[in-house]
Tab-separated table of C-alpha atoms in Angstrom:
chain	number	residue	atom	x	y	z
Q	1	MET	CA	-0.030	-0.044	0.016
Q	2	ASN	CA	1.373	3.434	-0.758
Q	3	LYS	CA	1.870	5.851	1.865
Q	4	VAL	CA	1.809	9.623	1.954
Q	5	PRO	CA	5.197	10.866	2.439
Q	6	ALA	CA	5.994	11.755	5.895
Q	7	MET	CA	7.403	15.136	4.884
Q	8	GLU	CA	4.008	16.085	3.256
Q	9	ARG	CA	2.218	15.282	6.589
Q	10	ARG	CA	4.922	17.328	8.519
Q	11	HIS	CA	4.432	20.348	6.276
Q	12	PHE	CA	0.537	20.166	6.790
Q	13	LEU	CA	0.962	19.739	10.534
Q	14	SER	CA	3.437	22.818	10.572
Q	15	ALA	CA	1.092	24.892	8.704
Q	16	LEU	CA	-2.020	23.870	10.778
Q	17	GLY	CA	-0.106	24.441	13.996
Q	18	ALA	CA	1.246	27.948	12.925
Q	19	GLY	CA	-2.445	28.716	12.149
Q	20	LEU	CA	-3.589	27.636	15.475
Q	21	LEU	CA	-0.746	29.139	17.554
Q	22	GLY	CA	0.598	32.081	15.448
Q	23	GLY	CA	-2.502	33.511	13.776
Q	24	VAL	CA	-1.280	32.362	10.285
Q	25	PRO	CA	-4.377	31.449	8.040
Q	26	LEU	CA	-4.852	27.833	7.644
Q	27	LEU	CA	-4.069	25.937	4.334
Q	28	ARG	CA	-7.005	26.734	1.978
Q	29	PRO	CA	-8.598	23.564	0.886
Q	30	GLU	CA	-8.872	24.921	-2.652
Q	31	ARG	CA	-4.968	24.759	-2.877
Q	32	VAL	CA	-5.070	21.019	-2.241
Q	33	PHE	CA	-7.453	20.707	-5.269
Q	34	ALA	CA	-5.427	22.863	-7.342
Q	35	ALA	CA	-2.067	21.270	-6.674
Q	36	VAL	CA	-1.810	20.413	-10.314
Q	37	PRO	CA	-3.085	23.697	-11.982
Q	38	ALA	CA	-5.550	23.660	-14.880
Q	39	PRO	CA	-3.716	24.082	-18.112
Q	40	LYS	CA	-3.513	27.356	-19.671
Q	41	ARG	CA	-5.483	27.685	-22.886
Q	42	LEU	CA	-5.984	30.169	-25.785
Q	43	LEU	CA	-9.405	30.234	-27.852
Q	44	ILE	CA	-9.757	32.916	-30.600
Q	45	ALA	CA	-13.156	33.496	-32.069
Q	46	PHE	CA	-13.818	35.373	-35.344
Q	47	SER	CA	-16.968	36.473	-36.990
Q	48	PRO	CA	-16.962	38.422	-40.283
Q	49	GLY	CA	-18.455	41.723	-41.470
Q	50	GLY	CA	-17.612	44.018	-38.870
Q	51	LEU	CA	-19.909	45.996	-36.656
Q	52	HIS	CA	-21.006	49.483	-37.628
Q	53	ASP	CA	-19.543	51.992	-35.133
Q	54	ASN	CA	-22.735	53.553	-34.076
Q	55	ARG	CA	-24.714	50.312	-33.759
Q	56	TRP	CA	-22.476	48.386	-31.615
Q	57	LYS	CA	-20.612	50.674	-29.126
Q	58	PRO	CA	-21.748	50.592	-25.552
Q	59	THR	CA	-22.592	53.829	-23.747
Q	60	GLY	CA	-21.376	54.950	-20.434
Q	61	THR	CA	-18.128	54.552	-18.603
Q	62	GLU	CA	-15.642	51.793	-18.187
Q	63	THR	CA	-17.159	50.070	-15.437
Q	64	SER	CA	-20.959	51.205	-15.897
Q	65	PHE	CA	-21.916	50.806	-19.422
Q	66	ALA	CA	-25.148	49.892	-21.398
Q	67	LEU	CA	-24.983	47.276	-24.215
Q	68	THR	CA	-26.496	48.105	-27.570
Q	69	PRO	CA	-29.200	45.994	-29.173
Q	70	VAL	CA	-26.446	44.150	-31.206
Q	71	LEU	CA	-24.559	43.171	-28.012
Q	72	ALA	CA	-27.673	42.452	-26.031
Q	73	PRO	CA	-27.128	38.565	-26.196
Q	74	LEU	CA	-23.848	39.185	-24.012
Q	75	GLU	CA	-25.766	40.692	-21.138
Q	76	SER	CA	-25.747	37.486	-19.253
Q	77	VAL	CA	-21.895	37.244	-19.443
Q	78	ARG	CA	-21.047	41.083	-19.327
Q	79	ASN	CA	-19.266	40.872	-16.025
Q	80	ASP	CA	-16.803	38.445	-17.720
Q	81	LEU	CA	-16.017	40.669	-20.417
Q	82	VAL	CA	-13.464	43.189	-21.414
Q	83	ILE	CA	-14.950	45.106	-24.205
Q	84	MET	CA	-12.591	47.320	-26.560
Q	85	SER	CA	-13.265	50.043	-28.879
Q	86	GLY	CA	-10.885	52.244	-30.874
Q	87	ILE	CA	-8.626	49.417	-32.147
Q	88	ALA	CA	-7.208	50.037	-35.612
Q	89	TYR	CA	-6.249	47.460	-38.139
Q	90	LEU	CA	-3.495	49.639	-39.712
Q	91	ASN	CA	-1.791	46.933	-41.726
Q	92	ALA	CA	-5.027	45.561	-43.169
Q	93	LYS	CA	-8.034	46.679	-45.010
Q	94	MET	CA	-11.234	45.132	-44.281
Q	95	HIS	CA	-12.501	41.980	-45.815
Q	96	MET	CA	-9.988	40.178	-47.917
Q	97	GLN	CA	-6.759	42.115	-46.779
Q	98	SER	CA	-7.847	41.259	-43.121
Q	99	ALA	CA	-6.163	37.765	-43.656
Q	100	GLY	CA	-3.443	39.480	-41.444
Q	101	LEU	CA	-5.559	40.071	-38.535
Q	102	LEU	CA	-3.776	37.452	-36.368
Q	103	THR	CA	-0.452	37.965	-37.900
Q	104	GLY	CA	-0.355	41.659	-37.775
Q	105	VAL	CA	1.291	42.259	-41.083
Q	106	ASN	CA	0.254	41.588	-44.839
Q	107	THR	CA	2.712	40.396	-47.465
Q	108	GLY	CA	0.883	41.859	-50.421
Q	109	ALA	CA	1.342	38.725	-52.386
Q	110	PRO	CA	-1.681	37.993	-54.428
Q	111	SER	CA	-3.829	34.824	-54.015
Q	112	THR	CA	-6.106	33.176	-56.287
Q	113	VAL	CA	-8.505	35.909	-55.963
Q	114	ALA	CA	-6.059	38.785	-55.931
Q	115	VAL	CA	-5.974	39.791	-52.369
Q	116	ASN	CA	-3.372	39.699	-49.744
Q	117	TRP	CA	-2.236	36.711	-47.767
Q	118	GLY	CA	-1.182	37.256	-44.120
Q	119	GLY	CA	2.380	38.063	-43.967
Q	120	GLY	CA	3.850	36.380	-40.807
Q	121	VAL	CA	2.985	33.691	-38.369
Q	122	SER	CA	-0.418	34.001	-36.715
Q	123	ILE	CA	-0.629	34.506	-32.889
Q	124	ASP	CA	-2.347	31.092	-32.278
Q	125	GLN	CA	0.593	29.278	-33.835
Q	126	VAL	CA	3.332	31.319	-31.784
Q	127	VAL	CA	1.376	30.515	-28.490
Q	128	ALA	CA	1.109	26.829	-29.522
Q	129	GLN	CA	4.910	26.552	-30.205
Q	130	ARG	CA	5.529	28.442	-26.693
Q	131	LEU	CA	3.403	26.220	-24.635
Q	132	ALA	CA	4.699	23.190	-26.308
Q	133	ALA	CA	1.921	21.096	-24.610
Q	134	PRO	CA	1.923	17.363	-24.886
Q	135	THR	CA	-1.304	17.143	-26.759
Q	136	LYS	CA	-2.645	15.230	-29.849
Q	137	LEU	CA	-2.950	18.502	-31.744
Q	138	LYS	CA	-0.510	21.361	-31.305
Q	139	SER	CA	-3.347	23.582	-32.322
Q	140	LEU	CA	-6.932	23.355	-33.835
Q	141	TYR	CA	-8.522	25.750	-36.537
Q	142	VAL	CA	-12.402	24.963	-37.086
Q	143	SER	CA	-14.577	27.278	-39.401
Q	144	THR	CA	-18.339	27.222	-40.178
Q	145	MET	CA	-18.805	28.000	-43.776
Q	146	SER	CA	-20.749	26.483	-46.438
Q	147	GLN	CA	-17.902	25.423	-48.371
Q	148	ASP	CA	-14.131	26.137	-48.439
Q	149	THR	CA	-12.860	28.141	-51.366
Q	150	ALA	CA	-9.332	27.766	-50.098
Q	151	ASP	CA	-8.463	31.591	-50.624
Q	152	ALA	CA	-7.196	34.398	-48.294
Q	153	SER	CA	-10.886	35.270	-47.835
Q	154	THR	CA	-11.358	31.960	-45.637
Q	155	ARG	CA	-8.149	31.953	-43.902
Q	156	ILE	CA	-6.666	33.614	-40.682
Q	157	VAL	CA	-4.485	31.174	-39.507
Q	158	TYR	CA	-0.913	31.079	-40.834
Q	159	GLN	CA	2.091	28.671	-40.001
Q	160	SER	CA	4.362	31.054	-41.966
Q	161	PRO	CA	4.307	34.113	-44.223
Q	162	GLY	CA	1.857	33.341	-46.953
Q	163	GLN	CA	1.389	29.911	-45.746
Q	164	THR	CA	-2.046	29.224	-44.374
Q	165	ILE	CA	-3.374	26.300	-42.563
Q	166	ALA	CA	-6.728	24.947	-43.850
Q	167	PRO	CA	-9.679	25.065	-41.330
Q	168	LEU	CA	-11.645	22.088	-40.617
Q	169	VAL	CA	-15.135	23.026	-42.163
Q	170	ASP	CA	-16.924	19.528	-42.074
Q	171	PRO	CA	-18.207	18.582	-38.481
Q	172	TRP	CA	-17.438	14.869	-39.283
Q	173	VAL	CA	-14.042	15.271	-40.532
Q	174	ALA	CA	-13.402	17.733	-37.596
Q	175	PHE	CA	-14.714	15.019	-35.123
Q	176	GLN	CA	-12.493	12.308	-36.549
Q	177	THR	CA	-9.399	14.606	-36.567
Q	178	ILE	CA	-9.889	15.715	-32.922
Q	179	PHE	CA	-10.882	12.386	-31.274
Q	180	GLU	CA	-9.657	9.630	-33.233
Q	181	GLY	CA	-7.386	7.627	-31.016
Q	182	VAL	CA	-8.192	9.436	-27.944
Q	183	SER	CA	-8.701	6.672	-25.238
Q	184	GLY	CA	-12.307	6.525	-24.290
Q	185	GLY	CA	-13.045	9.664	-25.957
Q	186	GLY	CA	-10.901	11.625	-23.464
Q	187	ALA	CA	-11.506	9.332	-20.482
Q	188	GLU	CA	-9.450	9.583	-17.480
Q	189	SER	CA	-5.840	8.061	-18.212
Q	190	SER	CA	-3.996	5.735	-15.941
Q	191	ALA	CA	-1.579	8.585	-15.095
Q	192	GLN	CA	-4.412	10.922	-14.320
Q	193	ALA	CA	-6.002	8.128	-12.166
Q	194	ALA	CA	-2.932	7.628	-10.112
Q	195	GLN	CA	-2.538	11.294	-9.553
Q	196	ARG	CA	-6.072	11.489	-8.412
Q	197	ALA	CA	-5.557	8.507	-6.130
Q	198	ARG	CA	-2.671	10.164	-4.519
Q	199	ARG	CA	-4.306	13.364	-3.951
Q	200	LEU	CA	-7.218	11.465	-2.285
Q	201	ARG	CA	-4.633	9.687	0.095
Q	202	TRP	CA	-3.112	13.168	0.987
Q	203	MET	CA	-6.466	14.694	1.905
Q	204	ASP	CA	-7.316	11.439	3.928
Q	205	THR	CA	-4.267	11.967	5.825
Q	206	ALA	CA	-4.790	15.599	6.323
Q	207	LEU	CA	-8.353	15.118	7.579
Q	208	LEU	CA	-7.086	12.396	9.986
Q	209	ASP	CA	-4.525	14.885	11.670
Q	210	ALA	CA	-6.907	17.669	11.655
Q	211	ARG	CA	-9.364	15.661	13.546
Q	212	ARG	CA	-6.729	14.524	15.954
Q	213	LEU	CA	-5.768	18.093	16.665
Q	214	GLU	CA	-9.263	18.852	17.288
Q	215	ALA	CA	-9.317	16.751	20.523
Q	216	ARG	CA	-6.226	18.781	21.628
Q	217	VAL	CA	-7.689	22.399	21.350
Q	218	ASN	CA	-10.707	24.249	22.306
Q	219	GLY	CA	-12.869	27.025	21.497
Q	220	ASP	CA	-12.177	29.221	18.336
Q	221	GLU	CA	-9.121	26.945	17.361
Q	222	ARG	CA	-11.458	23.851	17.308
Q	223	CYS	CA	-14.146	25.723	15.271
Q	224	ARG	CA	-11.581	26.721	12.822
Q	225	LEU	CA	-10.357	23.156	12.452
Q	226	GLN	CA	-13.815	21.968	11.990
Q	227	ARG	CA	-14.544	24.372	9.254
Q	228	PHE	CA	-11.203	23.428	7.717
Q	229	SER	CA	-12.092	19.686	7.733
Q	230	ALA	CA	-15.606	20.410	6.232
Q	231	SER	CA	-14.244	22.509	3.471
Q	232	LEU	CA	-11.637	19.839	2.793
Q	233	GLU	CA	-14.347	17.112	2.751
Q	234	GLU	CA	-16.112	19.042	-0.006
Q	235	VAL	CA	-12.886	19.246	-2.210
Q	236	LYS	CA	-12.206	15.545	-1.509
Q	237	SER	CA	-15.703	14.717	-2.828
Q	238	SER	CA	-15.104	16.763	-6.143
Q	239	VAL	CA	-11.884	15.026	-6.610
Q	240	ALA	CA	-13.330	11.649	-5.870
Q	241	SER	CA	-15.850	11.845	-8.780
Q	242	VAL	CA	-14.058	11.645	-12.027
Q	243	SER	CA	-15.235	14.972	-13.190
Q	244	VAL	CA	-14.659	16.967	-16.419
Q	245	SER	CA	-11.728	18.279	-14.819
Q	246	VAL	CA	-9.827	15.036	-15.408
Q	247	GLY	CA	-11.847	13.668	-18.039
Q	248	CYS	CA	-14.293	14.635	-20.931
Q	249	THR	CA	-17.354	13.460	-22.909
Q	250	PRO	CA	-16.907	14.471	-26.490
Q	251	PRO	CA	-19.881	15.065	-28.747
Q	252	VAL	CA	-21.427	12.234	-30.496
Q	253	LEU	CA	-21.234	12.039	-34.266
Q	254	SER	CA	-21.994	8.499	-35.397
Q	255	SER	CA	-21.931	9.156	-39.167
Q	256	ARG	CA	-21.959	11.662	-42.069
Q	257	ASP	CA	-25.734	11.968	-41.681
Q	258	GLY	CA	-27.220	15.146	-39.856
Q	259	VAL	CA	-25.165	18.113	-39.438
Q	260	ALA	CA	-21.996	16.390	-40.906
Q	261	GLY	CA	-23.836	15.843	-44.236
Q	262	LEU	CA	-25.002	19.197	-44.765
Q	263	LEU	CA	-21.744	20.742	-46.130
Q	264	GLY	CA	-22.114	22.015	-49.695
Q	265	ARG	CA	-25.783	21.323	-49.785
Q	266	PRO	CA	-28.653	23.942	-50.600
Q	267	THR	CA	-29.876	23.128	-47.114
Q	268	PHE	CA	-26.873	24.283	-45.361
Q	269	HIS	CA	-28.049	27.587	-44.518
Q	270	ALA	CA	-31.137	26.695	-42.811
Q	271	GLN	CA	-29.476	24.266	-40.631
Q	272	LEU	CA	-26.601	26.884	-39.860
Q	273	PRO	CA	-27.382	26.855	-36.204
Q	274	ARG	CA	-26.911	23.108	-35.937
Q	275	VAL	CA	-23.765	23.337	-37.817
Q	276	ALA	CA	-22.358	26.160	-35.623
Q	277	GLN	CA	-23.251	24.533	-32.573
Q	278	ALA	CA	-21.602	21.218	-33.601
Q	279	ASN	CA	-18.334	23.156	-34.441
Q	280	THR	CA	-18.387	24.996	-31.291
Q	281	ASN	CA	-18.958	21.955	-29.084
Q	282	LEU	CA	-15.950	20.037	-30.872
Q	283	VAL	CA	-13.601	23.003	-30.028
Q	284	VAL	CA	-14.782	23.038	-26.462
Q	285	ASN	CA	-14.668	19.364	-26.068
Q	286	ALA	CA	-11.192	19.151	-27.698
Q	287	LEU	CA	-9.926	21.900	-25.145
Q	288	GLN	CA	-11.618	20.057	-22.277
Q	289	CYS	CA	-10.185	16.803	-23.120
Q	290	ASP	CA	-6.668	18.349	-23.553
Q	291	VAL	CA	-6.553	17.221	-27.152
Q	292	THR	CA	-5.211	20.757	-27.741
Q	293	ARG	CA	-4.630	23.802	-25.668
Q	294	VAL	CA	-4.984	26.349	-28.649
Q	295	ALA	CA	-7.967	26.846	-30.830
Q	296	VAL	CA	-9.338	29.260	-33.451
Q	297	LEU	CA	-13.188	29.075	-33.968
Q	298	GLN	CA	-14.239	30.855	-37.159
Q	299	PHE	CA	-17.769	31.754	-38.155
Q	300	GLY	CA	-17.974	32.221	-41.808
Q	301	LYS	CA	-15.541	33.968	-44.225
Q	302	PHE	CA	-14.675	37.631	-44.609
Q	303	GLY	CA	-14.957	37.930	-48.367
Q	304	GLY	CA	-17.743	37.368	-50.834
Q	305	GLY	CA	-18.131	34.624	-53.387
Q	306	GLY	CA	-18.497	30.728	-52.554
Q	307	GLY	CA	-18.958	29.827	-48.834
Q	308	ASP	CA	-20.547	33.052	-47.870
Q	309	LEU	CA	-23.327	32.506	-45.183
Q	310	ARG	CA	-27.014	33.252	-45.310
Q	311	PHE	CA	-29.460	33.261	-42.365
Q	312	PRO	CA	-32.805	32.080	-43.337
Q	313	PHE	CA	-33.890	30.799	-39.958
Q	314	ASP	CA	-35.562	32.325	-36.805
Q	315	PRO	CA	-34.882	34.818	-35.307
Q	316	VAL	CA	-32.512	36.223	-37.990
Q	317	ASN	CA	-34.501	35.611	-41.284
Q	318	VAL	CA	-31.940	37.084	-43.579
Q	319	ASP	CA	-31.506	35.158	-46.854
Q	320	GLU	CA	-29.089	37.392	-48.622
Q	321	PRO	CA	-25.307	36.562	-48.480
Q	322	HIS	CA	-23.820	38.394	-45.597
Q	323	HIS	CA	-20.985	39.854	-47.636
Q	324	GLU	CA	-23.203	41.281	-50.248
Q	325	LEU	CA	-25.474	42.639	-47.745
Q	326	GLY	CA	-22.699	44.420	-45.964
Q	327	HIS	CA	-22.061	46.797	-48.758
Q	328	LEU	CA	-25.417	48.233	-48.551
Q	329	THR	CA	-26.172	51.138	-46.357
Q	330	THR	CA	-29.842	51.256	-46.680
Q	331	PRO	CA	-31.956	51.422	-43.268
Q	332	ASP	CA	-33.253	47.862	-44.243
Q	333	ALA	CA	-29.958	46.491	-44.867
Q	334	LEU	CA	-28.614	47.816	-41.624
Q	335	VAL	CA	-31.352	46.337	-39.552
Q	336	LYS	CA	-30.627	42.685	-41.230
Q	337	LEU	CA	-27.059	43.164	-40.489
Q	338	ASP	CA	-27.925	43.981	-36.865
Q	339	ARG	CA	-29.839	40.697	-36.619
Q	340	ILE	CA	-26.879	38.934	-38.126
Q	341	HIS	CA	-24.393	40.215	-35.780
Q	342	LYS	CA	-26.807	39.622	-32.806
Q	343	TRP	CA	-27.110	36.050	-33.769
Q	344	TYR	CA	-23.161	35.951	-33.588
Q	345	MET	CA	-23.100	37.476	-30.302
Q	346	GLY	CA	-25.534	34.807	-29.102
Q	347	GLN	CA	-23.239	32.130	-30.264
Q	348	LEU	CA	-20.555	33.749	-28.330
Q	349	ALA	CA	-22.616	34.067	-25.136
Q	350	ALA	CA	-23.277	30.527	-25.301
Q	351	LEU	CA	-19.664	29.666	-25.757
Q	352	ILE	CA	-18.827	31.922	-22.708
Q	353	THR	CA	-21.639	30.214	-20.665
Q	354	ARG	CA	-20.412	26.721	-21.575
Q	355	LEU	CA	-16.966	27.380	-20.569
Q	356	LYS	CA	-18.060	28.719	-17.137
Q	357	SER	CA	-20.015	25.668	-16.589
Q	358	ILE	CA	-17.181	23.126	-16.896
Q	359	PRO	CA	-15.161	22.690	-13.732
Q	360	ASP	CA	-11.359	22.857	-14.161
Q	361	GLY	CA	-9.011	22.737	-11.405
Q	362	ALA	CA	-10.006	24.966	-8.691
Q	363	GLY	CA	-12.058	27.014	-10.965
Q	364	THR	CA	-13.857	26.627	-14.341
Q	365	MET	CA	-12.647	26.358	-18.048
Q	366	LEU	CA	-13.368	29.974	-18.611
Q	367	ASP	CA	-10.822	30.742	-15.745
Q	368	SER	CA	-8.142	28.804	-17.400
Q	369	THR	CA	-8.912	29.840	-21.033
Q	370	LEU	CA	-8.222	33.283	-22.628
Q	371	LEU	CA	-10.973	33.875	-24.977
Q	372	TRP	CA	-10.529	36.672	-27.669
Q	373	TRP	CA	-13.196	37.605	-30.099
Q	374	THR	CA	-12.564	39.836	-32.888
Q	375	THR	CA	-13.756	40.706	-36.505
Q	376	ASP	CA	-12.587	42.411	-39.500
Q	377	GLY	CA	-13.849	45.834	-39.664
Q	378	ASN	CA	-16.401	48.513	-38.307
Q	379	ASP	CA	-17.906	49.537	-41.707
Q	380	ALA	CA	-18.239	46.955	-44.346
Q	381	ALA	CA	-19.678	49.210	-47.142
Q	382	ALA	CA	-16.567	51.750	-46.720
Q	383	HIS	CA	-14.109	48.800	-45.925
Q	384	ARG	CA	-13.003	50.617	-42.825
Q	385	SER	CA	-10.934	49.034	-40.060
Q	386	ASP	CA	-10.290	51.914	-37.940
Q	387	ASP	CA	-12.397	51.022	-34.886
Q	388	VAL	CA	-12.702	47.357	-34.789
Q	389	PRO	CA	-14.987	45.978	-32.161
Q	390	GLN	CA	-13.669	43.091	-29.947
Q	391	PHE	CA	-13.674	41.645	-26.401
Q	392	PHE	CA	-11.706	39.280	-24.079
Q	393	ALA	CA	-13.108	36.975	-21.587
Q	394	GLY	CA	-11.801	34.365	-18.963
Q	395	GLY	CA	-7.866	33.993	-18.621
Q	396	GLY	CA	-7.833	35.602	-15.218
Q	397	LEU	CA	-8.732	38.970	-16.644
Q	398	ARG	CA	-10.935	41.334	-14.594
Q	399	GLY	CA	-14.179	41.575	-16.449
Q	400	GLY	CA	-17.049	43.932	-16.505
Q	401	ARG	CA	-15.063	46.722	-18.174
Q	402	TRP	CA	-15.301	48.637	-21.495
Q	403	LEU	CA	-11.810	49.998	-22.488
Q	404	LYS	CA	-11.969	52.933	-25.026
Q	405	LYS	CA	-8.950	53.284	-27.211
Q	406	ASN	CA	-8.306	55.950	-29.765
Q	407	ALA	CA	-6.825	54.440	-33.022
Q	408	GLU	CA	-4.720	51.855	-30.993
Q	409	PRO	CA	-2.834	49.661	-33.486
Q	410	HIS	CA	-3.862	45.946	-32.984
Q	411	GLN	CA	-0.519	44.982	-32.869
Q	412	LYS	CA	-0.819	45.917	-29.410
Q	413	ILE	CA	-3.567	43.565	-28.854
Q	414	LEU	CA	-1.606	40.668	-30.470
Q	415	THR	CA	1.337	41.656	-28.090
Q	416	SER	CA	-0.946	41.536	-25.160
Q	417	VAL	CA	-2.302	38.029	-26.119
Q	418	ALA	CA	1.287	36.860	-26.686
Q	419	GLN	CA	2.243	38.142	-23.306
Q	420	MET	CA	-0.735	36.795	-21.356
Q	421	MET	CA	-0.010	33.457	-22.731
Q	422	GLY	CA	3.655	33.405	-21.738
Q	423	VAL	CA	5.586	34.455	-24.934
Q	424	PRO	CA	8.405	36.724	-24.096
Q	425	THR	CA	8.032	39.369	-26.636
Q	426	THR	CA	7.671	43.369	-26.725
Q	427	GLY	CA	6.104	43.245	-30.063
Q	428	PHE	CA	4.018	41.083	-32.442
Q	429	GLY	CA	3.394	41.613	-36.298
Q	430	ASP	CA	4.748	44.761	-37.849
Q	431	THR	CA	6.610	46.245	-35.028
Q	432	SER	CA	7.191	49.521	-37.081
Q	433	ILE	CA	3.634	50.277	-36.509
Q	434	ALA	CA	3.593	49.604	-32.619
Q	435	THR	CA	5.314	47.704	-29.922
Q	436	GLY	CA	4.078	46.870	-26.377
Q	437	PRO	CA	1.026	45.709	-24.941
Q	438	SER	CA	-2.313	47.265	-24.820
Q	439	ALA	CA	-2.579	49.434	-21.550
Q	440	ASN	CA	-4.943	48.388	-18.810
Q	441	LEU	CA	-6.136	45.101	-20.477
Q	442	ILE	CA	-4.329	42.795	-18.057
């Protein structure tokens, strides 16, 4: 029978005794549970088409603001958000040339549709290389579009200048790529089981020692010990059940029928909510199962032509292609665009809520996952990218804030993401435009 090392017991008794005799706080039970911290993760979400300046920006102050109708679906998670306005994509023009939004630089080299490919390595790839996680996939790139036209208007992830990584657009192919060979669909491994058993033995020993001390003290000291024991029992119960913090349940896709068979079919757009939800679930479960720790979730493409999304379903009911509609400035077109972007915000709110619902270490997956949402502009008709909306959530950031910037280069956002994910850099992308992180974000 394996025994808990005596040194660990002595450390516990020493800390416990100090708490009783010297006023030093007792060990916090959640620290026992978090002995092996949750892995650090990055999730980048992108939706195309931009949001018009006067239709998305909140009103108010940094910590007391009102969301516009377009952002209304985010109300339930507003305290998790750091909304940012005034961010300028100075190296990129909206739509096609925004292929450089994750690299911070464009090459100017024409693609098959005469637009600019991203000139550099995208932030997700740099972070994945820095984390060097022992996962099945170094990174994951999933996109929801009716077809992949394999040009710069569909790509935001680059492994080198001008060299894109193709997104997974078919949920069935994505499912196989992510979970094929994952034991038990991400079930607890033997190493994880051994680690969990050791933590349980440690807590059993700590509880036994605490109860022995209870017989030797009185008054407040005994009450403190009893509260500590009760809290530790709760943590022990959480560790004892094989929860999603050490295992996972991937989504079930048994064949190419259903959502997996919709790609390229006329019925795709009417079933877009199902496809988007399937892709979102795949990405979340890939992170949850530790198949990868870096992911990009893309909703649609940022250029016209094949693969552009339509929304002929409640409550959006817009059957025109999103890109073509974005070039119109009529009141009717703006109302329709509002409904499209509001639907996107609903997808993001559901994503954040899902991450918050999954236990992970001493917190939730949102605590251990830095989520960054961005788009490609702020006025589709004029192709402007000088005030691009975006927000962050999770990753330890203090939420419930709206940071108003003034034409701040988005290279500062990329630098902030890099630094928050442990990349030692003072600049990212085109450093002739800007260096350093975005102030007050962290």
